[in-house]
Amino acid sequence: PGMAGIRLCLGWSTIATMILTQLTNGVAIGARKGLQWPSDRLRTTYSSCHVLPWRLTRAAFKNFVSYASRKDKSKTPSLHRLPRLFVEKNLSIGDYINFDSIQSNYLASVMRLKQGSYCLVFDGVNGEFQARIETADKRETTAVVERESRPPPVTPIGGPVLIFSPLKSKSRMQFLVEKATELGVGSLVPAKMRRTEVTKINVEKTRRHAVEAAEQCERLTVPIIHDMQDLSDILADWPPECPLFCCIERTTNEGLADEMLAHRDPTSKLSASFGLMVGPEGGYHDEERDTLMNHPAVISVSLGENILRAETAAIAGLSVMRMCGGVGDRKDGGG
Amino acid sequence: PGMAGIRLCLGWSTIATMILTQLTNGVAIGARKGLQWPSDRLRTTYSSCHVLPWRLTRAAFKNFVSYASRKDKSKTPSLHRLPRLFVEKNLSIGDYINFDSIQSNYLASVMRLKQGSYCLVFDGVNGEFQARIETADKRETTAVVERESRPPPVTPIGGPVLIFSPLKSKSRMQFLVEKATELGVGSLVPAKMRRTEVTKINVEKTRRHAVEAAEQCERLTVPIIHDMQDLSDILADWPPECPLFCCIERTTNEGLADEMLAHRDPTSKLSASFGLMVGPEGGYHDEERDTLMNHPAVISVSLGENILRAETAAIAGLSVMRMCGGVGDRKDGGG
């Protein structure tokens, strides 16, 4: 009986510790989500937990707190945290939107929006709008466009053109598209170069990745995704008056930043259009290098002395163009 | 019998087409790898293929060509394509190296180096050396350091310090470490901020990712990986004379590029040390923001108007610092 008593004591103290731990977790999560303690909701949960400790798992608590904070959000919409979706039709105030099944599922099931909740929508042309959910259903959610939340961008698509050799690794390719979109690229032109090892790209899928990144980073536009073209065709069509910065490895060119600054024209930011080209993973072929060097629009630049991977070169180049050239910054969708 | 004859003809023409296709593939691959046609090796294969068409699969041909070109490489080593490994001991000419089991497997099994082949080794301090394989074994490969291939970097580790809040997603975190290393970061300081959702990081694993990136991008140094520290401790220890650029979202600060250019001192590149700080995925807490704004070393900068993900902000910031500030470029390991 003595042993049983001790066992019983341990059992109770364990349960007490569990309650305390879960409670602390819950409060910590609540605090991080911006909830005040003591709040009515937490107090209610606390009392019911007291009598039903076995229901107070950490996951349940997390769910509750995240649900509660989400509910609060939908009542007083903070624009920065509203779900934000790209819609494939021209938007204006008063329009009805029928979200497709993926978007409906996201809004109704994942984000648990109800009738009367708000979300943000943009169409890539007319700026961004706040829309009120009319019917919330995981198969077909509808909303009505209530008011403009951000005006349209100054120029339709202002960021630089990125010409690149598609990468073999799908994850690196997806990453490149995501980062280029965040950094304000205007269009993506996959080029077939001599050492390109990819024979075709999935334009639809690439565009979907770009749309997701645009939704997430609050861009007002979605970059244009071109189908794969031969490098020679791209160069033949390139307007000679638009500077095309080519990152060529193992050269002693000027750095991209200095070249960008030399070409920055503060008086007419909007008129200039820039391009950035990065080579394939195996580097340019000698003939390609010669062709590039002799093209009137090409400005050969260096990205520093380490050898960068193809996707790093593209991202680093776009970062510098964004911040040194006034391209993809003020004049882009983000502006 | 007529049908059988036709079937036989089709069968032979199919085999002939197959031979031709495989041969074309092989030659194309050979050409890409820099082999000349007709070369002795390809001619030999061609003759043996002629009598044994079933052995001429594309994979076999590829293997052969890649093996042949690798063999060529080891005879006349082109430094850019040699396997390149980081070694955890101080190197000088004449030293023997015992590679660990992972490196041995890579050299002997993956890269198929034999006795007498060359590889490149660096220790992060004394530059880069060419080493000749003495024994090639997938469990224990040894080599002897023959000659210096690149001199030691001017300063031991010159790149900027990156202070960042570790990311929840492992793939994004690995990506951040890889890209930061390529872009010449000097040290990585994971910071515990108010909205950091990660409680600890695996320093060993993070360092391994950095080593792999350094091997791949031809850096001469490996960034220092610190253990996670509280933001307040990091700020308390930060020397007030070193500019610490903080990317704070939704502010109207000057762009990072302009601030970097304002702080660039062409006469004493080597004396200045810079830091870059990016906030957690949920953004800085208001109190943190105030603390940062009041710190003497902090220069609050903007990365443009789109909201960048935490890892994009870090990579974009490092790219700009690399190219606008002369940091992590000439004075870094790559230089």
XYZ file of C-alpha atoms in Angstrom:
670
model
C 0.000 0.000 0.000
C 2.923 2.336 0.740
C 4.342 1.810 -2.732
C 0.937 2.288 -4.269
C 0.611 5.564 -2.392
C 3.951 6.799 -3.708
C 3.021 5.719 -7.175
C -0.224 7.593 -6.888
C 1.589 10.717 -5.678
C 4.038 10.565 -8.575
C 1.133 10.098 -10.915
C -0.599 13.219 -9.677
C 2.538 15.316 -9.605
C 3.279 14.230 -13.168
C -0.175 15.278 -14.251
C 0.221 18.579 -12.422
C 3.563 19.171 -14.151
C 1.969 18.340 -17.458
C -0.812 20.838 -16.900
C 1.687 23.501 -15.911
C 3.930 22.799 -18.915
C 1.086 22.876 -21.392
C -0.254 26.020 -19.827
C 3.121 27.744 -20.036
C 3.443 26.664 -23.642
C 0.008 27.965 -24.398
C 0.634 31.294 -22.728
C 3.990 31.643 -24.467
C 2.375 30.931 -27.822
C -0.466 33.279 -26.973
C 1.986 36.028 -26.068
C 3.879 35.546 -29.314
C 0.646 35.817 -31.256
C -0.108 39.081 -29.480
C -2.796 37.794 -27.065
C -2.963 39.313 -23.582
C -2.950 37.198 -20.441
C -5.366 36.947 -18.717
C -7.762 36.995 -21.644
C -11.264 35.615 -21.526
C -10.476 32.912 -24.018
C -7.397 31.638 -22.257
C -9.163 31.775 -18.892
C -12.030 29.701 -20.222
C -9.632 27.143 -21.629
C -7.712 27.124 -18.385
C -10.839 26.302 -16.349
C -11.928 23.551 -18.685
C -8.391 22.185 -18.742
C -8.453 22.033 -15.001
C -11.182 19.448 -15.058
C -10.148 17.781 -18.308
C -6.319 17.738 -18.246
C -6.096 14.944 -20.815
C -7.613 17.177 -23.481
C -4.970 19.842 -23.034
C -2.375 18.636 -25.496
C 0.098 21.131 -26.781
C -1.217 20.742 -30.308
C -4.775 21.482 -29.253
C -3.634 24.546 -27.386
C -1.646 25.741 -30.364
C -4.622 25.207 -32.646
C -6.875 27.090 -30.310
C -4.531 30.039 -29.942
C -3.822 30.229 -33.650
C -7.550 29.989 -34.384
C -8.350 32.668 -31.826
C -5.704 35.042 -33.120
C -6.845 34.418 -36.687
C -10.410 35.210 -35.690
C -9.278 38.473 -34.127
C -7.440 39.288 -37.334
C -10.484 38.912 -39.549
C -12.445 41.324 -37.363
C -9.978 44.190 -37.508
C -8.054 43.501 -40.696
C -4.374 44.434 -40.519
C -3.595 44.716 -44.219
C -0.138 43.189 -43.852
C -1.429 39.875 -42.590
C -4.444 39.302 -44.794
C -4.273 36.408 -47.256
C -3.168 37.828 -50.598
C -4.062 36.229 -53.914
C -3.395 36.837 -57.582
C -6.530 36.807 -59.745
C -6.463 36.196 -63.505
C -8.970 38.903 -64.460
C -9.017 42.680 -64.523
C -10.293 43.970 -61.195
C -12.258 47.062 -60.267
C -14.352 48.042 -57.259
C -17.683 46.197 -57.083
C -16.493 43.160 -59.090
C -17.359 39.654 -57.974
C -14.527 37.133 -57.807
C -14.986 33.379 -58.142
C -11.810 31.871 -56.741
C -10.620 28.646 -58.345
C -10.589 25.423 -56.343
C -6.992 25.735 -55.086
C -7.536 29.319 -53.948
C -10.943 28.441 -52.442
C -9.416 25.616 -50.462
C -6.639 27.928 -49.275
C -9.046 30.659 -48.165
C -11.781 28.488 -46.643
C -9.859 25.491 -45.255
C -6.282 26.621 -44.661
C -6.895 30.230 -43.610
C -10.427 29.438 -42.317
C -11.918 32.668 -43.613
C -15.670 33.018 -43.085
C -18.294 35.142 -44.788
C -17.471 38.772 -44.043
C -13.700 38.166 -43.659
C -11.288 40.127 -45.804
C -8.531 39.173 -48.199
C -6.341 41.083 -50.643
C -6.429 40.521 -54.391
C -4.293 41.855 -57.252
C -4.394 41.305 -60.983
C -0.897 42.453 -61.967
C -2.159 45.625 -63.646
C -4.667 47.607 -61.589
C -3.000 47.614 -58.172
C -4.293 45.822 -55.092
C -7.808 45.608 -53.646
C -9.434 44.560 -50.424
C -12.169 41.981 -51.024
C -14.894 40.740 -48.650
C -15.715 37.036 -48.666
C -19.335 36.412 -49.709
C -19.434 32.623 -49.574
C -16.649 30.615 -47.961
C -16.470 27.096 -49.321
C -13.431 24.946 -49.864
C -14.565 24.189 -53.424
C -15.934 27.555 -54.484
C -15.298 30.729 -52.527
C -16.584 34.052 -53.821
C -15.766 37.606 -52.794
C -16.667 41.146 -53.734
C -14.029 43.827 -54.374
C -14.680 46.554 -51.806
C -11.920 49.148 -52.046
C -8.474 49.837 -53.463
C -5.711 49.112 -50.948
C -2.753 50.094 -53.182
C -2.726 52.081 -56.431
C -1.508 50.527 -59.702
C 2.271 50.546 -60.332
C 3.663 53.505 -62.259
C 4.823 51.355 -65.172
C 3.133 48.048 -66.013
C 6.209 45.845 -65.487
C 9.364 47.745 -64.773
C 11.975 45.320 -63.506
C 14.973 44.097 -65.463
C 14.893 41.197 -67.916
C 16.769 38.139 -66.666
C 18.236 35.907 -69.377
C 19.474 32.661 -67.867
C 20.252 29.082 -68.707
C 17.687 26.849 -66.928
C 19.147 24.732 -64.134
C 19.046 20.962 -63.956
C 18.094 20.887 -60.278
C 14.380 21.570 -59.879
C 14.740 22.945 -56.368
C 17.454 25.403 -57.429
C 15.361 26.435 -60.418
C 12.285 27.034 -58.247
C 14.443 28.944 -55.834
C 15.822 31.139 -58.616
C 12.316 31.988 -59.860
C 11.119 32.772 -56.328
C 14.062 35.012 -55.467
C 14.070 36.780 -58.843
C 10.372 37.573 -58.372
C 10.956 38.917 -54.863
C 13.814 41.061 -56.152
C 11.561 42.633 -58.774
C 12.518 40.935 -62.048
C 10.349 42.084 -64.963
C 10.571 39.002 -67.137
C 12.387 35.690 -67.144
C 13.860 34.512 -70.444
C 15.223 30.948 -70.310
C 17.957 30.664 -72.925
C 19.290 27.594 -74.695
C 23.066 28.000 -74.603
C 25.778 25.595 -75.764
C 26.296 24.114 -72.311
C 22.641 24.218 -71.224
C 21.745 20.694 -70.141
C 17.992 21.258 -69.922
C 16.037 20.868 -73.152
C 12.692 22.405 -72.191
C 11.033 24.147 -69.284
C 7.502 23.978 -67.942
C 6.303 27.557 -68.444
C 3.032 27.000 -66.546
C 4.775 25.600 -63.483
C 7.429 28.304 -63.552
C 4.706 30.933 -63.730
C 2.915 29.320 -60.761
C 6.088 29.631 -58.683
C 6.398 33.272 -59.728
C 2.747 33.949 -58.815
C 3.219 32.383 -55.372
C 6.302 34.493 -54.739
C 4.508 37.647 -55.932
C 1.555 36.932 -53.617
C 3.904 36.416 -50.719
C 6.218 39.406 -51.215
C 3.443 41.971 -51.831
C 4.416 42.667 -55.439
C 1.705 44.242 -57.568
C 2.842 42.521 -60.756
C 3.808 39.025 -61.836
C 6.934 38.629 -63.980
C 6.423 37.471 -67.557
C 7.738 33.936 -68.111
C 8.951 33.274 -71.640
C 9.416 29.900 -73.246
C 12.953 28.678 -73.872
C 14.701 30.314 -76.839
C 18.079 29.965 -78.487
C 20.629 32.449 -77.202
C 21.306 33.626 -80.767
C 17.606 34.465 -81.298
C 17.461 36.378 -78.028
C 20.561 38.379 -78.916
C 19.272 39.088 -82.437
C 16.024 40.525 -81.008
C 17.644 42.519 -78.205
C 17.335 46.304 -78.763
C 20.890 47.724 -79.023
C 20.022 50.765 -76.878
C 19.101 48.670 -73.804
C 22.161 47.812 -71.698
C 22.514 44.049 -71.262
C 24.834 43.258 -68.362
C 26.520 39.894 -68.859
C 28.180 38.183 -65.923
C 31.212 36.467 -67.404
C 33.336 34.442 -65.008
C 37.121 34.679 -64.735
C 37.344 38.097 -66.366
C 38.819 41.331 -65.121
C 35.814 43.504 -65.941
C 34.439 46.303 -63.841
C 32.055 45.200 -61.103
C 28.330 45.215 -61.832
C 27.661 47.862 -59.178
C 30.068 50.357 -60.737
C 28.681 49.730 -64.222
C 25.121 50.122 -62.957
C 25.995 53.388 -61.237
C 27.674 54.626 -64.417
C 24.484 53.852 -66.351
C 22.085 55.205 -63.738
C 20.311 58.217 -65.120
C 18.532 59.949 -62.251
C 16.522 62.184 -64.570
C 14.825 59.456 -66.573
C 14.568 56.374 -64.429
C 11.486 55.147 -66.186
C 12.734 55.214 -69.749
C 15.701 52.886 -69.382
C 15.298 49.143 -69.602
C 18.033 46.807 -68.441
C 18.891 43.179 -68.941
C 20.996 40.764 -66.925
C 22.449 37.579 -68.379
C 24.041 34.717 -66.470
C 25.656 31.727 -68.129
C 24.977 28.008 -67.774
C 26.379 25.880 -64.962
C 29.323 24.837 -67.135
C 30.121 28.412 -68.187
C 29.795 30.062 -71.601
C 31.283 28.366 -74.643
C 34.176 30.332 -76.163
C 32.144 31.159 -79.269
C 29.253 32.447 -77.141
C 31.677 34.553 -75.182
C 32.991 36.117 -78.399
C 29.460 36.731 -79.709
C 28.509 38.418 -76.444
C 31.621 40.575 -76.365
C 30.852 41.834 -79.887
C 27.144 42.583 -79.310
C 26.486 46.354 -79.162
C 24.191 46.165 -76.099
C 26.355 43.856 -74.009
C 28.289 45.260 -71.064
C 30.501 42.549 -69.649
C 30.641 42.743 -65.856
C 32.209 40.878 -62.981
C 30.431 39.691 -59.838
C 33.609 39.398 -57.783
C 36.328 36.823 -57.583
C 34.684 33.747 -56.129
C 32.964 31.530 -58.648
C 29.235 31.849 -58.013
C 26.735 29.153 -58.890
C 24.437 30.141 -61.757
C 21.470 30.880 -59.484
C 23.617 32.819 -57.011
C 24.968 34.966 -59.841
C 21.421 35.739 -61.004
C 20.206 36.619 -57.504
C 23.292 38.670 -56.650
C 23.071 40.508 -59.971
C 19.380 41.314 -59.505
C 20.034 42.485 -55.932
C 22.669 44.921 -57.116
C 20.522 46.134 -60.029
C 17.608 46.630 -57.650
C 19.640 48.734 -55.284
C 22.140 50.499 -57.531
C 20.084 51.236 -60.599
C 16.673 52.229 -59.356
C 15.350 49.312 -61.390
C 12.880 46.914 -59.869
C 12.564 49.203 -56.891
C 10.602 52.438 -57.184
C 9.352 51.752 -60.674
C 8.514 48.108 -60.131
C 5.297 46.518 -58.955
C 6.420 47.026 -55.402
C 6.443 50.786 -55.854
C 7.602 -15.971 -94.799
C 7.057 -12.551 -96.427
C 5.907 -11.091 -93.131
C 8.824 -12.659 -91.342
C 11.162 -11.060 -93.878
C 9.657 -7.628 -93.306
C 9.832 -8.129 -89.587
C 13.464 -9.081 -89.871
C 14.195 -5.997 -91.991
C 12.485 -3.733 -89.479
C 14.419 -5.420 -86.741
C 17.733 -4.752 -88.428
C 16.890 -1.187 -89.367
C 15.863 -0.560 -85.772
C 19.162 -1.916 -84.547
C 21.001 0.182 -87.130
C 19.100 3.285 -86.006
C 19.914 2.445 -82.427
C 23.609 2.139 -83.188
C 23.550 5.438 -85.042
C 21.648 7.200 -82.255
C 23.936 5.924 -79.549
C 26.952 6.827 -81.588
C 25.686 10.356 -82.187
C 24.934 10.710 -78.497
C 28.363 9.470 -77.623
C 30.093 11.799 -80.044
C 27.989 14.737 -78.866
C 28.875 13.967 -75.273
C 32.487 13.489 -76.257
C 32.511 16.837 -78.029
C 30.992 18.552 -75.008
C 33.669 17.029 -72.806
C 36.329 18.370 -75.142
C 37.297 15.082 -76.861
C 38.276 15.189 -80.536
C 36.642 12.945 -83.116
C 38.168 10.759 -84.445
C 40.123 9.964 -81.321
C 41.764 6.663 -80.647
C 39.476 5.898 -77.762
C 36.254 6.622 -79.584
C 37.469 4.725 -82.648
C 38.247 1.680 -80.551
C 34.820 1.819 -78.966
C 33.222 2.328 -82.347
C 34.844 -0.827 -83.743
C 33.918 -2.927 -80.756
C 30.397 -1.480 -80.831
C 30.113 -2.526 -84.418
C 30.341 -6.164 -83.456
C 28.631 -5.858 -80.079
C 25.782 -3.360 -80.576
C 23.890 -4.578 -77.520
C 26.662 -3.379 -75.245
C 26.490 0.144 -76.576
C 23.866 1.615 -74.306
C 23.803 5.337 -73.895
C 24.699 5.028 -70.229
C 27.747 2.905 -70.995
C 28.878 5.382 -73.601
C 28.407 8.262 -71.208
C 30.353 6.434 -68.534
C 33.131 5.685 -70.956
C 33.381 9.244 -72.223
C 33.220 10.726 -68.751
C 35.834 8.233 -67.560
C 38.054 8.962 -70.551
C 37.800 12.709 -70.133
C 38.448 12.369 -66.420
C 41.515 10.304 -67.154
C 42.737 12.964 -69.559
C 42.142 15.533 -66.863
C 44.307 13.786 -64.317
C 47.192 13.692 -66.789
C 47.154 17.381 -67.655
C 45.347 18.883 -64.690
C 43.158 21.882 -65.516
C 43.058 23.505 -62.100
C 39.464 24.695 -62.442
C 38.028 21.209 -62.734
C 40.019 19.326 -60.136
C 38.176 18.057 -57.059
C 38.656 20.622 -54.309
C 38.556 19.738 -50.613
C 38.850 21.538 -47.304
C 41.331 19.943 -44.891
C 41.248 20.516 -41.128
C 44.993 20.935 -40.629
C 47.595 23.532 -41.513
C 49.066 22.714 -44.912
C 52.498 23.288 -46.386
C 54.384 21.788 -49.310
C 55.533 18.213 -48.682
C 52.818 17.430 -46.106
C 50.961 14.140 -46.194
C 47.181 14.267 -46.015
C 45.002 11.450 -44.694
C 41.516 12.204 -45.995
C 38.631 11.178 -43.760
C 36.230 8.469 -44.893
C 33.698 10.807 -46.548
C 36.409 12.622 -48.495
C 38.144 9.329 -49.375
C 34.920 7.914 -50.731
C 34.342 11.085 -52.744
C 37.838 11.064 -54.241
C 38.210 7.328 -54.885
C 34.644 6.209 -55.669
C 32.744 9.268 -56.893
C 35.540 11.077 -58.753
C 37.444 7.812 -59.432
C 40.846 9.367 -58.824
C 43.773 6.930 -59.036
C 47.279 7.060 -57.660
C 49.065 9.938 -59.370
C 45.874 11.982 -59.973
C 45.662 15.508 -58.652
C 43.234 17.311 -56.399
C 43.175 20.733 -54.748
C 43.229 21.228 -50.993
C 42.869 24.316 -48.800
C 42.946 24.812 -45.058
C 41.270 28.213 -44.764
C 44.501 29.987 -43.811
C 47.468 29.151 -46.034
C 45.918 29.411 -49.492
C 45.333 26.517 -51.869
C 47.607 23.626 -52.847
C 47.765 20.984 -55.513
C 48.071 17.501 -54.008
C 48.981 14.204 -55.697
C 47.065 11.093 -54.664
C 49.387 8.476 -53.138
C 46.867 5.763 -52.300
C 43.321 5.849 -53.637
C 40.950 3.874 -51.472
C 37.323 4.577 -50.712
C 38.007 4.189 -46.983
C 41.387 5.854 -46.669
C 42.879 7.991 -49.411
C 46.186 9.746 -48.873
C 47.895 12.491 -50.834
C 51.045 14.567 -50.725
C 51.004 18.368 -51.056
C 53.075 19.164 -54.154
C 52.841 22.885 -54.854
C 50.937 26.052 -54.023
C 48.191 26.793 -56.541
C 46.911 30.030 -54.953
C 48.561 32.244 -52.319
C 46.939 32.822 -48.912
C 44.265 35.557 -48.707
C 45.450 39.029 -47.735
C 43.438 39.063 -44.509
C 42.513 35.842 -42.697
C 38.724 36.256 -42.955
C 37.622 39.529 -44.427
C 33.946 39.294 -45.304
C 31.123 40.964 -43.411
C 29.474 39.528 -40.307
C 25.907 38.352 -40.922
C 23.607 38.484 -37.897
C 20.356 36.689 -38.647
C 17.455 34.942 -37.017
C 17.642 31.210 -37.901
C 14.863 30.021 -40.199
C 12.366 27.296 -39.408
C 12.648 25.662 -42.830
C 15.783 23.532 -43.006
C 16.101 23.837 -46.775
C 15.884 27.635 -46.648
C 18.402 27.707 -43.825
C 20.845 25.499 -45.747
C 20.317 27.666 -48.778
C 21.069 30.820 -46.798
C 24.329 29.355 -45.463
C 25.384 28.202 -48.937
C 24.655 31.520 -50.635
C 26.183 33.605 -47.835
C 29.373 31.543 -48.117
C 29.502 31.979 -51.895
C 28.989 35.722 -51.486
C 31.957 35.954 -49.133
C 30.446 36.257 -45.654
C 33.098 36.322 -42.919
C 31.076 34.893 -40.068
C 27.511 33.824 -39.397
C 25.969 34.839 -36.079
C 22.558 33.247 -35.438
C 20.622 35.562 -33.129
C 17.757 34.779 -30.791
C 15.261 37.583 -31.356
C 11.773 38.042 -29.911
C 10.040 36.486 -32.913
C 12.676 33.811 -33.612
C 10.838 30.487 -33.674
C 13.944 28.296 -33.638
C 15.434 27.528 -30.235
C 18.818 26.094 -31.215
C 20.916 25.443 -34.282
C 23.253 22.603 -35.170
C 26.596 24.402 -35.468
C 28.413 21.329 -36.824
C 25.885 20.761 -39.599
C 25.788 24.446 -40.482
C 29.568 24.467 -40.702
C 29.491 21.398 -42.972
C 27.173 23.227 -45.372
C 29.508 26.227 -45.324
C 32.542 23.997 -46.006
C 30.794 22.359 -48.968
C 29.902 25.745 -50.426
C 33.465 27.023 -49.897
C 34.904 23.952 -51.645
C 32.555 24.443 -54.553
C 32.937 28.206 -55.055
C 36.751 28.248 -54.822
C 36.876 30.309 -51.639
C 40.132 30.113 -49.708
C 38.460 30.493 -46.320
C 35.496 29.000 -44.495
C 33.168 31.379 -42.642
C 33.116 31.129 -38.852
C 29.829 29.712 -37.554
C 28.847 30.963 -34.118
C 26.388 29.356 -31.760
C 23.043 31.040 -31.206
C 23.164 34.110 -28.950
C 20.633 36.566 -27.607
C 20.314 39.679 -29.735
C 20.967 41.855 -26.674
C 24.289 40.077 -25.991
C 25.363 40.482 -29.614
C 24.545 44.185 -29.578
C 26.309 44.698 -26.242
C 29.511 43.143 -27.646
C 29.387 44.908 -31.017
C 32.233 47.470 -31.405
C 30.622 50.919 -31.874
C 33.091 51.890 -34.628
C 32.036 49.030 -36.966
C 29.009 49.974 -39.078
C 26.160 47.489 -38.582
C 23.640 47.775 -41.413
C 20.187 46.708 -40.247
C 17.530 45.895 -42.804
C 14.306 47.122 -41.259
C 11.146 46.543 -43.265
C 8.512 49.184 -43.983
C 10.813 52.118 -43.298
C 11.797 55.047 -45.461
C 15.536 54.736 -44.925
C 18.225 55.214 -47.506
C 18.938 52.148 -49.621
C 21.746 49.827 -48.543
C 23.763 50.535 -51.703
C 23.844 54.292 -51.081
C 24.783 53.795 -47.430
C 27.527 51.350 -48.391
C 28.917 53.767 -50.961
C 28.847 56.564 -48.394
C 30.855 54.362 -46.017
C 33.255 53.015 -48.626
C 36.729 54.236 -47.893
C 38.931 53.495 -50.900
C 42.133 54.291 -49.019
C 41.735 51.799 -46.201
C 39.614 48.929 -47.430
C 41.241 46.468 -45.104
C 40.698 48.277 -41.840
C 36.926 48.562 -41.956
C 34.715 45.748 -40.747
C 31.023 45.671 -41.545
C 27.990 43.858 -40.232
C 24.618 43.095 -41.769
C 21.555 42.239 -39.707
C 18.267 40.839 -40.980
C 15.236 40.275 -38.794
C 13.183 37.150 -38.119
C 10.437 35.904 -40.430
C 7.798 37.718 -38.375
C 9.743 41.004 -38.345
C 11.436 42.787 -35.450
C 9.501 43.389 -32.245
C 8.874 47.085 -31.575
C 11.221 47.074 -28.583
C 13.995 45.479 -30.665
C 13.458 48.081 -33.336
C 13.873 50.864 -30.761
C 17.001 49.239 -29.295
C 18.505 48.948 -32.772
C 17.684 52.529 -33.705
C 19.449 53.768 -30.550
C 22.599 51.636 -30.926
C 25.617 53.778 -31.959
C 26.855 51.319 -34.629
C 23.497 50.648 -36.280
C 22.734 52.173 -39.672
C 19.147 51.432 -40.565
C 18.794 50.702 -44.280
C 16.102 49.727 -46.739
C 16.277 46.904 -49.278
C 13.544 48.331 -51.497
C 9.794 48.323 -51.299
C 8.785 44.710 -51.764
C 8.803 42.654 -48.603
C 11.680 40.201 -48.912
C 11.774 36.872 -47.134
C 14.412 36.734 -44.393
C 16.849 34.668 -46.464
C 16.338 36.833 -49.553
C 17.089 39.950 -47.515
C 20.315 38.387 -46.238
C 21.449 37.295 -49.703
C 20.490 40.581 -51.362
C 22.225 42.546 -48.612
C 25.419 40.500 -48.882
C 25.377 40.843 -52.688
C 25.217 44.609 -52.432
C 27.897 44.740 -49.727
C 30.120 42.515 -51.848
C 29.823 44.744 -54.862
C 29.416 48.220 -53.398
C 31.707 48.126 -50.415
C 34.755 46.207 -51.507
C 33.965 43.823 -48.681
C 33.982 40.105 -49.291
C 35.471 40.732 -52.708
C 39.110 41.757 -53.045
C 39.918 41.325 -49.399
C 38.007 38.084 -48.932
C 39.181 34.516 -49.269
C 38.307 34.650 -52.923
C 40.860 37.385 -53.514
